Amino acid sequence: MATYTDQELNEMAVLAIFNYYNGYYSKEYIKDNFGLALKVLTENIRTSVTKPQGIKSVSQNGISVTYNEGSGFNAYLTEEVLSLLPNKSGFYAW
């Protein structure tokens, strides 16, 4: 399993937001203005990259954990992260 530095995780978070807005905001602007969203997103990425691959659920000693990977699920840009970002309304994709 790959390990990532905090800086690499932060770069992934910035890139995820940059791509989400199709480059509308510069990476510097994202770093300077979306700090809370970046913190939550970085933790989402950290959790996602350390999750066991190919396992949907784990049960042990009466405790069960199920990983959500259904259609349309985005482990990174969760509702919590999106609520900390500006509305994407007004963005059009052709």
CSV table of C-alpha atoms in Angstrom, one decimal:
chain,number,residue,atom,x,y,z
A,1,MET,CA,0.0,0.0,0.0
A,2,ALA,CA,1.3,3.4,-0.9
A,3,THR,CA,1.9,6.0,1.8
A,4,TYR,CA,1.6,9.7,1.2
A,5,THR,CA,3.0,12.7,2.9
A,6,ASP,CA,0.7,15.5,4.3
A,7,GLN,CA,1.9,17.7,1.5
A,8,GLU,CA,1.0,15.1,-1.2
A,9,LEU,CA,-2.5,14.6,0.4
A,10,ASN,CA,-3.0,18.4,0.4
A,11,GLU,CA,-1.9,18.6,-3.3
A,12,MET,CA,-4.5,15.9,-4.1
A,13,ALA,CA,-7.2,17.9,-2.3
A,14,VAL,CA,-6.3,21.1,-4.2
A,15,LEU,CA,-6.3,19.2,-7.5
A,16,ALA,CA,-9.7,17.6,-6.7
A,17,ILE,CA,-11.2,21.0,-6.1
A,18,PHE,CA,-9.4,22.5,-9.1
A,19,ASN,CA,-10.8,19.7,-11.3
A,20,TYR,CA,-14.3,19.9,-9.7
A,21,TYR,CA,-14.5,23.6,-10.9
A,22,ASN,CA,-12.9,22.7,-14.3
A,23,GLY,CA,-10.0,25.1,-13.5
A,24,TYR,CA,-12.2,28.1,-12.8
A,25,TYR,CA,-10.3,28.8,-9.6
A,26,SER,CA,-6.5,28.8,-9.6
A,27,LYS,CA,-4.7,26.4,-7.3
A,28,GLU,CA,-3.3,29.3,-5.4
A,29,TYR,CA,-6.8,30.8,-4.9
A,30,ILE,CA,-8.0,27.4,-3.7
A,31,LYS,CA,-5.2,27.2,-1.1
A,32,ASP,CA,-5.8,30.7,0.1
A,33,ASN,CA,-9.6,30.7,0.2
A,34,PHE,CA,-10.9,27.2,0.8
A,35,GLY,CA,-8.9,26.2,3.9
A,36,LEU,CA,-11.7,24.4,5.8
A,37,ALA,CA,-12.8,22.4,2.7
A,38,LEU,CA,-9.2,21.5,2.1
A,39,LYS,CA,-8.8,20.1,5.7
A,40,VAL,CA,-12.0,18.0,5.4
A,41,LEU,CA,-11.1,16.8,1.9
A,42,THR,CA,-7.5,16.0,2.9
A,43,GLU,CA,-8.9,13.7,5.7
A,44,ASN,CA,-11.3,12.1,3.2
A,45,ILE,CA,-8.5,11.4,0.9
A,46,ARG,CA,-6.3,10.0,3.8
A,47,THR,CA,-9.1,7.7,4.8
A,48,SER,CA,-9.7,6.6,1.2
A,49,VAL,CA,-6.1,5.8,0.3
A,50,THR,CA,-5.7,3.8,3.5
A,51,LYS,CA,-8.9,1.8,3.1
A,52,PRO,CA,-8.3,-1.9,2.2
A,53,GLN,CA,-8.7,-2.4,-1.5
A,54,GLY,CA,-11.3,-4.9,-2.8
A,55,ILE,CA,-13.1,-5.2,0.6
A,56,LYS,CA,-16.7,-4.0,0.8
A,57,SER,CA,-17.3,-4.7,4.5
A,58,VAL,CA,-15.4,-6.0,7.5
A,59,SER,CA,-16.9,-7.7,10.7
A,60,GLN,CA,-15.0,-8.5,13.8
A,61,ASN,CA,-16.1,-9.0,17.4
A,62,GLY,CA,-19.7,-7.8,16.7
A,63,ILE,CA,-18.5,-4.6,15.0
A,64,SER,CA,-19.2,-4.2,11.3
A,65,VAL,CA,-17.8,-1.6,8.9
A,66,THR,CA,-19.2,-1.2,5.4
A,67,TYR,CA,-17.4,0.9,2.8
A,68,ASN,CA,-19.8,2.9,0.6
A,69,GLU,CA,-18.8,2.5,-3.0
A,70,GLY,CA,-22.2,2.6,-4.8
A,71,SER,CA,-22.9,4.3,-8.1
A,72,GLY,CA,-22.2,8.0,-8.0
A,73,PHE,CA,-20.4,7.9,-4.6
A,74,ASN,CA,-17.4,10.2,-4.4
A,75,ALA,CA,-15.2,9.4,-1.4
A,76,TYR,CA,-13.4,12.7,-1.7
A,77,LEU,CA,-15.9,15.4,-2.5
A,78,THR,CA,-18.6,14.5,0.0
A,79,GLU,CA,-21.6,16.6,1.0
A,80,GLU,CA,-19.6,18.0,3.9
A,81,VAL,CA,-16.8,19.2,1.6
A,82,LEU,CA,-19.2,20.6,-1.0
A,83,SER,CA,-21.1,22.5,1.7
A,84,LEU,CA,-17.8,24.4,2.5
A,85,LEU,CA,-17.3,25.4,-1.2
A,86,PRO,CA,-19.0,28.0,-3.3
A,87,ASN,CA,-22.1,26.8,-5.2
A,88,LYS,CA,-21.3,25.3,-8.6
A,89,SER,CA,-24.4,26.8,-10.1
A,90,GLY,CA,-23.7,28.8,-13.2
A,91,PHE,CA,-21.1,26.3,-14.4
A,92,TYR,CA,-22.0,24.7,-17.7
A,93,ALA,CA,-20.6,21.6,-19.3
A,94,TRP,CA,-21.1,20.9,-22.9
